Amino acid sequence: MSDCIFCKIANGELNTEFVYENDYVVVFKDLNPTAPYHLLCVPKTHVESLAELEDEKLMAELLKGVKAAAKKVGLTDYRTVINTGKEAGQSVFHIHFHIIGGRPLNWPAG
Ligand code: AMP
């Protein structure tokens, strides 16, 4: 989608450094990290949110991307989050996993 920031990043238009990349996803650092590690795993194809994600292959590839990126940076303990919809905190409407770690994380919240 031409006006989608994550499409531009995934297409390499913004010269973003990728922590991990394969045919389906890119993983890069969040602009406003909430922990020492805060990565975003983003599909190369535009899907607005989890509610719109129908492609089972892509579902699997997103999880595989999360695992591969975490392993690559040496994260063994981490939290994954998908915000779905504005009320849940989604601000970029191109589905993405947050991968957060590198410090103790409280649950719930924190
Ligand atoms: P969400 O609120 O779940 O949609 O998450 C969107 C995330 O994208 C936020 O944590 C932002 O800090 C992050 N973000 C927005 N624009 C960029 C960007 N250009 N590069 C990296 N991260 C970004």
mmCIF file of C-alpha atoms and ligand atoms in Angstrom:
data_model
loop_
_atom_site.group_PDB
_atom_site.id
_atom_site.type_symbol
_atom_site.label_atom_id
_atom_site.label_comp_id
_atom_site.label_asym_id
_atom_site.label_seq_id
_atom_site.Cartn_x
_atom_site.Cartn_y
_atom_site.Cartn_z
ATOM 1 C CA MET A 1 0.000 0.000 0.000
ATOM 2 C CA SER A 2 1.628 3.238 -1.146
ATOM 3 C CA ASP A 3 0.962 5.339 1.969
ATOM 4 C CA CYS A 4 1.788 2.595 4.493
ATOM 5 C CA ILE A 5 4.988 3.233 6.462
ATOM 6 C CA PHE A 6 5.616 -0.473 7.106
ATOM 7 C CA CYS A 7 5.164 -1.275 3.394
ATOM 8 C CA LYS A 8 7.799 1.350 2.635
ATOM 9 C CA ILE A 9 10.138 -0.094 5.279
ATOM 10 C CA ALA A 10 9.569 -3.686 4.123
ATOM 11 C CA ASN A 11 10.199 -2.646 0.491
ATOM 12 C CA GLY A 12 13.511 -1.095 1.509
ATOM 13 C CA GLU A 13 12.371 2.423 0.546
ATOM 14 C CA LEU A 14 13.511 3.962 3.854
ATOM 15 C CA ASN A 15 16.866 2.171 4.099
ATOM 16 C CA THR A 16 15.870 0.674 7.454
ATOM 17 C CA GLU A 17 18.378 -1.741 8.906
ATOM 18 C CA PHE A 18 16.860 -5.211 9.142
ATOM 19 C CA VAL A 19 17.726 -7.380 12.110
ATOM 20 C CA TYR A 20 16.352 -10.322 10.130
ATOM 21 C CA GLU A 21 14.799 -10.828 6.706
ATOM 22 C CA ASN A 22 13.462 -13.699 4.651
ATOM 23 C CA ASP A 23 11.086 -14.006 1.668
ATOM 24 C CA TYR A 24 8.029 -13.242 3.822
ATOM 25 C CA VAL A 25 8.988 -10.916 6.663
ATOM 26 C CA VAL A 26 11.375 -8.221 7.785
ATOM 27 C CA VAL A 27 12.335 -7.578 11.395
ATOM 28 C CA PHE A 28 13.646 -4.198 12.485
ATOM 29 C CA LYS A 29 14.053 -2.103 15.633
ATOM 30 C CA ASP A 30 11.066 -0.193 16.979
ATOM 31 C CA LEU A 31 11.533 3.580 16.768
ATOM 32 C CA ASN A 32 10.362 4.014 20.390
ATOM 33 C CA PRO A 33 11.706 0.990 22.254
ATOM 34 C CA THR A 34 10.091 -0.006 25.542
ATOM 35 C CA ALA A 35 12.914 -2.400 26.486
ATOM 36 C CA PRO A 36 16.561 -3.023 25.519
ATOM 37 C CA TYR A 37 15.218 -5.206 22.719
ATOM 38 C CA HIS A 38 12.074 -4.035 20.969
ATOM 39 C CA LEU A 39 11.765 -5.439 17.475
ATOM 40 C CA LEU A 40 8.908 -5.502 14.990
ATOM 41 C CA CYS A 41 8.244 -8.507 12.756
ATOM 42 C CA VAL A 42 6.381 -7.260 9.696
ATOM 43 C CA PRO A 43 5.152 -9.173 6.629
ATOM 44 C CA LYS A 44 6.299 -7.961 3.230
ATOM 45 C CA THR A 45 2.711 -8.053 1.975
ATOM 46 C CA HIS A 46 0.189 -5.558 3.314
ATOM 47 C CA VAL A 47 -2.368 -6.956 5.766
ATOM 48 C CA GLU A 48 -4.093 -4.358 7.911
ATOM 49 C CA SER A 49 -4.348 -6.304 11.165
ATOM 50 C CA LEU A 50 -4.695 -9.761 12.682
ATOM 51 C CA ALA A 51 -8.432 -9.485 12.076
ATOM 52 C CA GLU A 52 -7.761 -9.354 8.318
ATOM 53 C CA LEU A 53 -5.054 -12.046 8.248
ATOM 54 C CA GLU A 54 -6.421 -15.085 6.372
ATOM 55 C CA ASP A 55 -3.281 -16.524 4.780
ATOM 56 C CA GLU A 56 -2.279 -19.527 6.910
ATOM 57 C CA LYS A 57 1.146 -19.706 5.301
ATOM 58 C CA LEU A 58 1.781 -16.095 6.285
ATOM 59 C CA MET A 59 0.537 -16.766 9.834
ATOM 60 C CA ALA A 60 3.182 -19.454 10.152
ATOM 61 C CA GLU A 61 5.862 -17.327 8.510
ATOM 62 C CA LEU A 62 5.249 -14.468 10.966
ATOM 63 C CA LEU A 63 5.850 -16.799 13.902
ATOM 64 C CA LYS A 64 8.870 -18.317 12.210
ATOM 65 C CA GLY A 65 10.217 -14.791 11.643
ATOM 66 C CA VAL A 66 9.733 -13.928 15.310
ATOM 67 C CA LYS A 67 11.593 -17.044 16.423
ATOM 68 C CA ALA A 68 14.407 -16.598 13.922
ATOM 69 C CA ALA A 69 14.930 -12.922 14.795
ATOM 70 C CA ALA A 70 14.917 -13.615 18.544
ATOM 71 C CA LYS A 71 17.434 -16.398 18.064
ATOM 72 C CA LYS A 72 19.612 -14.215 15.849
ATOM 73 C CA VAL A 73 19.894 -11.451 18.474
ATOM 74 C CA GLY A 74 20.323 -13.973 21.288
ATOM 75 C CA LEU A 75 16.983 -13.388 23.016
ATOM 76 C CA THR A 76 15.771 -16.428 24.924
ATOM 77 C CA ASP A 77 13.129 -14.712 27.060
ATOM 78 C CA TYR A 78 10.828 -12.280 25.326
ATOM 79 C CA ARG A 79 7.253 -11.123 24.984
ATOM 80 C CA THR A 80 5.338 -11.040 21.703
ATOM 81 C CA VAL A 81 2.414 -8.696 21.245
ATOM 82 C CA ILE A 82 0.027 -8.000 18.396
ATOM 83 C CA ASN A 83 -2.209 -4.990 18.945
ATOM 84 C CA THR A 84 -5.374 -5.363 16.892
ATOM 85 C CA GLY A 85 -7.486 -2.254 16.392
ATOM 86 C CA LYS A 86 -7.190 1.310 17.610
ATOM 87 C CA GLU A 87 -8.737 0.665 21.016
ATOM 88 C CA ALA A 88 -6.167 -2.065 21.662
ATOM 89 C CA GLY A 89 -3.309 0.291 20.848
ATOM 90 C CA GLN A 90 -2.688 -0.436 17.179
ATOM 91 C CA SER A 91 -1.240 2.696 15.606
ATOM 92 C CA VAL A 92 0.266 1.292 12.398
ATOM 93 C CA PHE A 93 -2.316 -0.555 10.347
ATOM 94 C CA HIS A 94 0.011 -3.111 8.809
ATOM 95 C CA ILE A 95 0.086 -6.215 10.994
ATOM 96 C CA HIS A 96 3.205 -6.663 13.111
ATOM 97 C CA PHE A 97 4.467 -8.644 16.057
ATOM 98 C CA HIS A 98 6.252 -6.679 18.757
ATOM 99 C CA ILE A 99 9.185 -8.685 20.155
ATOM 100 C CA ILE A 100 10.152 -7.228 23.521
ATOM 101 C CA GLY A 101 12.898 -8.383 25.859
ATOM 102 C CA GLY A 102 16.236 -7.751 27.484
ATOM 103 C CA ARG A 103 14.805 -6.833 30.884
ATOM 104 C CA PRO A 104 12.409 -8.449 33.379
ATOM 105 C CA LEU A 105 8.841 -7.963 32.176
ATOM 106 C CA ASN A 106 5.890 -7.873 34.527
ATOM 107 C CA TRP A 107 2.622 -9.545 33.684
ATOM 108 C CA PRO A 108 -0.019 -8.239 33.343
ATOM 109 C CA ALA A 109 1.232 -4.873 32.091
ATOM 110 C CA GLY A 110 4.737 -3.457 32.135
HETATM 111 P P1 AMP B 1 1.310 -0.504 17.285
HETATM 112 O O1 AMP B 1 0.987 0.671 18.158
HETATM 113 O O2 AMP B 1 1.082 -1.839 17.937
HETATM 114 O O3 AMP B 1 0.623 -0.375 15.939
HETATM 115 O O4 AMP B 1 2.865 -0.456 17.044
HETATM 116 C C1 AMP B 1 3.449 0.393 16.113
HETATM 117 C C2 AMP B 1 4.886 0.530 16.508
HETATM 118 O O5 AMP B 1 5.602 0.993 15.383
HETATM 119 C C3 AMP B 1 5.146 1.529 17.633
HETATM 120 O O6 AMP B 1 5.779 0.858 18.722
HETATM 121 C C4 AMP B 1 6.048 2.580 16.997
HETATM 122 O O7 AMP B 1 7.044 3.040 17.874
HETATM 123 C C5 AMP B 1 6.630 1.830 15.825
HETATM 124 N N1 AMP B 1 6.997 2.637 14.672
HETATM 125 C C6 AMP B 1 6.242 3.559 14.041
HETATM 126 N N2 AMP B 1 6.911 4.056 12.987
HETATM 127 C C7 AMP B 1 8.103 3.416 12.955
HETATM 128 C C8 AMP B 1 9.244 3.476 12.100
HETATM 129 N N3 AMP B 1 9.308 4.316 11.059
HETATM 130 N N4 AMP B 1 10.299 2.672 12.367
HETATM 131 C C9 AMP B 1 10.264 1.837 13.424
HETATM 132 N N5 AMP B 1 9.220 1.722 14.255
HETATM 133 C C10 AMP B 1 8.163 2.495 14.033
#
